[in-house]
Short mmCIF file of C-alpha atoms in Angstrom, two decimals:
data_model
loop_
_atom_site.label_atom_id
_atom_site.label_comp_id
_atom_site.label_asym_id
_atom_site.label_seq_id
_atom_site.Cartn_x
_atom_site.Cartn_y
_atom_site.Cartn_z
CA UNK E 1 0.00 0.00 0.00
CA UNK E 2 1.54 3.72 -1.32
CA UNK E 3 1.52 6.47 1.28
CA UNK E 4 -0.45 9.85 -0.01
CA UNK E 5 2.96 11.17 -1.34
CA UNK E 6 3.96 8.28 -2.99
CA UNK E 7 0.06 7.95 -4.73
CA UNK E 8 0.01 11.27 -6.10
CA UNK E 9 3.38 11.47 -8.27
CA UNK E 10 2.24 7.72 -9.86
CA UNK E 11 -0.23 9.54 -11.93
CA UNK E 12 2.54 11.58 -13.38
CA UNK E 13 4.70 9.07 -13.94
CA UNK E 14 1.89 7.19 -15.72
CA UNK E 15 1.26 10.28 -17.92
CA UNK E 16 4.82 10.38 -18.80
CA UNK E 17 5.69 6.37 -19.59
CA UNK E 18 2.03 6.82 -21.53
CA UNK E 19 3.47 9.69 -23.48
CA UNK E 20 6.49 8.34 -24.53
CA UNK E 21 5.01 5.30 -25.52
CA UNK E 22 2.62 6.88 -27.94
CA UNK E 23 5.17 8.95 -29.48
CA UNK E 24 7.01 5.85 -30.06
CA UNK E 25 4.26 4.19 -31.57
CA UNK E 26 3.75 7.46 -34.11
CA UNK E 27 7.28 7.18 -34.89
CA UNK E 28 6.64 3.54 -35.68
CA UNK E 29 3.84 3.90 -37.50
CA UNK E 30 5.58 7.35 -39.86
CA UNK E 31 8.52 5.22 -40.58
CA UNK E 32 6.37 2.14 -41.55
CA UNK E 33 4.36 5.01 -43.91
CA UNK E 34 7.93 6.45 -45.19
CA UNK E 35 8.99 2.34 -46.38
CA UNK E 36 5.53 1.68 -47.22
CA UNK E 37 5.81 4.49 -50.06
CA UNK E 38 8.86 4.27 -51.07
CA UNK E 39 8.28 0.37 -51.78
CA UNK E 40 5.52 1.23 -53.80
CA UNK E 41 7.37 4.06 -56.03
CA UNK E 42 9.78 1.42 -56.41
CA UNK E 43 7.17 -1.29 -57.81
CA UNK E 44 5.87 1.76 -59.83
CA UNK E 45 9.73 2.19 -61.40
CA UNK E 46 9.39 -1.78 -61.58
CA UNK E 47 6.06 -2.16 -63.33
CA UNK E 48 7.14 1.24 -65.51
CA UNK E 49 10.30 -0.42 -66.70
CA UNK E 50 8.72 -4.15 -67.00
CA UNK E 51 5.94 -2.68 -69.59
CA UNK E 52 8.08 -1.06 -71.62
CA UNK E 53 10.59 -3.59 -72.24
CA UNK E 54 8.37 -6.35 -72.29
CA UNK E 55 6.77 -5.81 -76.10
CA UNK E 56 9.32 -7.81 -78.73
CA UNK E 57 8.42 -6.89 -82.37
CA UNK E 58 9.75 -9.66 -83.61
CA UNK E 59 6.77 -12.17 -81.90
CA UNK E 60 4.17 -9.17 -83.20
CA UNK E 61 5.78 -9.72 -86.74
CA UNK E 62 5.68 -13.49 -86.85
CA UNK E 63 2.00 -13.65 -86.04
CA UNK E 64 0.83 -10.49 -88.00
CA UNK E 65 2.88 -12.50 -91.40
CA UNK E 66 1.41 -16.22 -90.71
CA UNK E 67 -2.55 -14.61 -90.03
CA UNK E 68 -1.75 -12.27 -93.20
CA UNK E 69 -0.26 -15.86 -94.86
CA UNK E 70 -3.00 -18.34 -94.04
CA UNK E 71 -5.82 -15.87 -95.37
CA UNK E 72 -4.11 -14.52 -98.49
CA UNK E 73 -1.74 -16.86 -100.22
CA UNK E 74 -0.49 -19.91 -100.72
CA UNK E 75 3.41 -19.27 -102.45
CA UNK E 76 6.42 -20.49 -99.98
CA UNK E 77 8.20 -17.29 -101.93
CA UNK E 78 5.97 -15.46 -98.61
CA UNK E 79 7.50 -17.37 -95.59
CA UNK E 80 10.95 -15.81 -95.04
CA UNK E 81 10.16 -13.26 -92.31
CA UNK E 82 10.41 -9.65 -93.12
CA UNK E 83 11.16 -8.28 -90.15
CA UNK E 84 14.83 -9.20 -89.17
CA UNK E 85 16.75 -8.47 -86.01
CA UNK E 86 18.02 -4.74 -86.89
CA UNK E 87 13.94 -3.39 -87.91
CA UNK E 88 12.83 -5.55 -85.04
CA UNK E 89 15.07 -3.60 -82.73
CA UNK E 90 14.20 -0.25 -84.31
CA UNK E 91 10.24 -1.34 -83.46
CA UNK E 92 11.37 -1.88 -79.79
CA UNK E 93 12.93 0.76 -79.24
CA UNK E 94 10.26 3.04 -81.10
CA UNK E 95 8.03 1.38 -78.94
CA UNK E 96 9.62 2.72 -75.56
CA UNK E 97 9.75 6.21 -77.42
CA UNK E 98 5.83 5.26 -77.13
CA UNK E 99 5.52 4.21 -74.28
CA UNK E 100 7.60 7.49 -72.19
CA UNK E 101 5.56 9.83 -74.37
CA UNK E 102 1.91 8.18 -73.90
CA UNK E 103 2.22 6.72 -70.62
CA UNK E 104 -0.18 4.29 -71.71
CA UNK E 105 1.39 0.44 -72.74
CA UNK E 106 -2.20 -0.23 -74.37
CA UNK E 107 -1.73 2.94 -76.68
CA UNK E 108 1.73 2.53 -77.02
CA UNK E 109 1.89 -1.30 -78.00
CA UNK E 110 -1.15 -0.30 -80.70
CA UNK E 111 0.29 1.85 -82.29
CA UNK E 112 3.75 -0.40 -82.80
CA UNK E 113 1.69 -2.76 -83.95
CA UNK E 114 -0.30 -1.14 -86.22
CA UNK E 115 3.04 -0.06 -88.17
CA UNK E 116 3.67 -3.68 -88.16
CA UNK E 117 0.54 -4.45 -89.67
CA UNK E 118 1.19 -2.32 -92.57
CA UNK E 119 5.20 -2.63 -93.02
CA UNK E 120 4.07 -6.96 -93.01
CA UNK E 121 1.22 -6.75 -95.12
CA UNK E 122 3.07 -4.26 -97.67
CA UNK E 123 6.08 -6.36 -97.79
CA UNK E 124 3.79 -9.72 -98.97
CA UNK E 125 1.44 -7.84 -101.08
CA UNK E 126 5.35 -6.96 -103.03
CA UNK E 127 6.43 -10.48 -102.47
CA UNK E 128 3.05 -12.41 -103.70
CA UNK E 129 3.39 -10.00 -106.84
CA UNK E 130 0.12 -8.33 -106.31
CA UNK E 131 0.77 -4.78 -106.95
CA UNK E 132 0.55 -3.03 -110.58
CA UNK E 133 3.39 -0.95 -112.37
CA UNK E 134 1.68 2.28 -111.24
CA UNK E 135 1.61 0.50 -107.73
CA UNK E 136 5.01 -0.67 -108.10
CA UNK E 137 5.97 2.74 -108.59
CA UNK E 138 4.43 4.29 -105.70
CA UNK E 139 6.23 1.35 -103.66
CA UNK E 140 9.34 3.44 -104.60
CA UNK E 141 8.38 6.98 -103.99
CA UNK E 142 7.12 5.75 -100.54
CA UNK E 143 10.56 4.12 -99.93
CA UNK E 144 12.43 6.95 -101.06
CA UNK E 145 10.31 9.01 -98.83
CA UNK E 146 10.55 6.98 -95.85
CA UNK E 147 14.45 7.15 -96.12
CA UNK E 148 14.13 10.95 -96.14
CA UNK E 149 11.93 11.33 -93.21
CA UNK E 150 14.45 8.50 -91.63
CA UNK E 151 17.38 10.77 -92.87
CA UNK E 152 16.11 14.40 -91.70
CA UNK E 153 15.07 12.76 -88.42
CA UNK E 154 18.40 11.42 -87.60
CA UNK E 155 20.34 14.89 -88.96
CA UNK E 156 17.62 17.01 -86.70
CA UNK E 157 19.07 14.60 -83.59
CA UNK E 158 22.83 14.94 -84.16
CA UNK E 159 23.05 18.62 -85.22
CA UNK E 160 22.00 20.88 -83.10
CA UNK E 161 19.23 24.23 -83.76
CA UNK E 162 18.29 22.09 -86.98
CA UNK E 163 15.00 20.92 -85.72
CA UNK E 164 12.22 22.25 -88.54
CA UNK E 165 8.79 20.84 -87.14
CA UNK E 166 6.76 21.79 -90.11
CA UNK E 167 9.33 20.15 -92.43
CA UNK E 168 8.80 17.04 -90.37
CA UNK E 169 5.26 17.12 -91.02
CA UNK E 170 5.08 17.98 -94.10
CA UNK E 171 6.85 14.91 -95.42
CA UNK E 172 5.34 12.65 -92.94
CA UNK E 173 1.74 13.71 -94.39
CA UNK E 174 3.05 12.85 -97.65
CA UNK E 175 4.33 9.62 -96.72
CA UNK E 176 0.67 8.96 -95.09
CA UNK E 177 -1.27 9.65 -97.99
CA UNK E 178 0.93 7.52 -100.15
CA UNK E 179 0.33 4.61 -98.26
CA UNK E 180 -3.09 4.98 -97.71
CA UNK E 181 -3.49 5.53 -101.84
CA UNK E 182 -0.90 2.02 -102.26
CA UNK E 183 -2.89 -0.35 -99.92
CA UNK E 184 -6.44 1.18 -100.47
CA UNK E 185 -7.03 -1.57 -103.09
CA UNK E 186 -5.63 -4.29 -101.35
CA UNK E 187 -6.87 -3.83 -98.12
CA UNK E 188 -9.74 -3.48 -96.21
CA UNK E 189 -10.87 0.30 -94.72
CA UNK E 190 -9.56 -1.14 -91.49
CA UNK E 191 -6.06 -0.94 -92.67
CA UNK E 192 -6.37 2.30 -93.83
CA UNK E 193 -7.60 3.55 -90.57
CA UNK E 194 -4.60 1.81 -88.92
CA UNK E 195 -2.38 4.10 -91.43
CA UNK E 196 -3.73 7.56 -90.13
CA UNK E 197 -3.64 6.20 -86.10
CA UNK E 198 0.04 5.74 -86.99
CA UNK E 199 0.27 9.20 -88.22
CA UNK E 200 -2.20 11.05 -86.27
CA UNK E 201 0.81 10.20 -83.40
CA UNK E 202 3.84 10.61 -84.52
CA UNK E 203 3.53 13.41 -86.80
CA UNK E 204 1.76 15.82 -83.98
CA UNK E 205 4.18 18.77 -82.74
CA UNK E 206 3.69 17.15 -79.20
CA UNK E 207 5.44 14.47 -79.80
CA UNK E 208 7.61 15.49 -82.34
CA UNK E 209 8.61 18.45 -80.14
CA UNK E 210 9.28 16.21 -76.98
CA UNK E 211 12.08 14.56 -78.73
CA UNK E 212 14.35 17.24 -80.39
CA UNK E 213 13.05 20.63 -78.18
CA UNK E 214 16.10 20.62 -75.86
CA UNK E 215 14.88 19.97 -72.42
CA UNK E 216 11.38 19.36 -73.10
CA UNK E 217 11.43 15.73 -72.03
CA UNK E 218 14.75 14.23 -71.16
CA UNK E 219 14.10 10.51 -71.31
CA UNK E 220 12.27 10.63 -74.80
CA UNK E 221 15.71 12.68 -76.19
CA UNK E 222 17.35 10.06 -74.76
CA UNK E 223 15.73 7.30 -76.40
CA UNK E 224 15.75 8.92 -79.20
CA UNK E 225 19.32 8.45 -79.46
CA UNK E 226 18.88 4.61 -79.70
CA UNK E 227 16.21 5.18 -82.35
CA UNK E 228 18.71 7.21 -84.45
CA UNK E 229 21.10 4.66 -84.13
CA UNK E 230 18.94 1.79 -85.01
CA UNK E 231 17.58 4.12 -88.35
CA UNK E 232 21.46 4.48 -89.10
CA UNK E 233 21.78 0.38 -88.96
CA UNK E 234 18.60 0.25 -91.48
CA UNK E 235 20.04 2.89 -93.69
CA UNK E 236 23.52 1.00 -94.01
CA UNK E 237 21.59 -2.19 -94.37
CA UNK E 238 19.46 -1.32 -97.02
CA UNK E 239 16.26 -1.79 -94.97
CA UNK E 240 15.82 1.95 -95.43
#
């Protein structure tokens, strides 16, 4: 049994141990908040990276050419794959460009596949024959086109106060039209629709101007620097 002295400071010294222990606990709990976050940033970073390495154009390719295959011919001349290891690496790494400038893998992923689409079912209307002269002739003009827009886009990178937006778009609304004109016969309105979701990206200041304005976006420019050097494999190749 306490004497009167001795039962009046025990409240106090309750108080106190009680405080202490509940500012322990909110320390706990803060710190617990603190990791808590930061492990989910870091899945964030994680599930960021994950989706936008995880698309491979060369799977898209092979399934796009033996759907295309089975429903429109029947020659063997078809079968060799035309996407090979340096296109399918400028695909993946256009894809990333994509996916930093979107934010979106769904968006991102349809429009690399759309291009695909078109580059596979372009190549095996050529191979199966089925174009015309006047096609046949297009078929060139687009390909010396598409070398010129891969050209200017690589020179726009490397040298710097170059950049000329409107010339950018000028000959990538070209290049458009003259594949929507080439396949328009050959392919269904579907197709054709896939042509201007390709371009109704990648030809819009936005996204042209988040790759070569200096500053604008930082991990697009960087990208971008892969993407030139992958064009600059296609050009030497002769894919371009």
């Amino acid at each position: 049994q306490c004497t009167v002295q001795q039962c009046s400071v025990l409240p106090a010294q309750v108080r106190a141990v009680t405080s202490r222990d509940s500012l322990l606990v909110a320390k706990k709990t803060e710190l617990c908040l603190e990791i808590n976050v930061a492990n989910i940033s870091g899945l964030d970073d994680q599930n960021n990276e994950t989706e936008m390495t995880d698309f491979k154009a060369s799977v898209v390719a092979f399934e796009v050419q033996k759907n295309f295959a089975n429903k429109f011919f029947s020659n063997k001349a078809v079968a060799k794959s035309l996407i090979d290891d340096t296109s399918g690496n400028l695909l993946d790494n256009l894809y990333k460009l994509l996916y930093v400038f979107t934010k979106n893998k769904k968006d991102s992923e349809k429009t690399t596949r759309n291009i695909i689409k078109i580059a596979i079912k372009i190549g095996m209307l050529q191979r199966g024959d089925k174009f015309s002269r006047e096609e046949k002739a297009n078929l060139v003009q687009i390909q010396k086109n598409l070398r010129t827009v891969a050209m200017t886009l690589i020179s726009f990178y490397q040298v710097d106060h170059t950049y000329d937006r409107n010339f950018v778009i000028k000959y990538l609304t070209e290049l458009e039209t003259l594949l929507k004109n080439l396949i328009s016969n050959h392919l269904t309105d579907k197709s054709v629709g896939r042509v201007e979701q390709i371009f109704g990206v990648v030809k819009t200041p936005e996204f042209l101007d988040s790759v070569y304005v200096p500053k604008k976006n930082s991990e697009m420019r960087e990208i971008m620097g892969t993407v030139v050097s992958d064009l600059n494999c296609c050009i030497e190749a002769g894919i371009l």
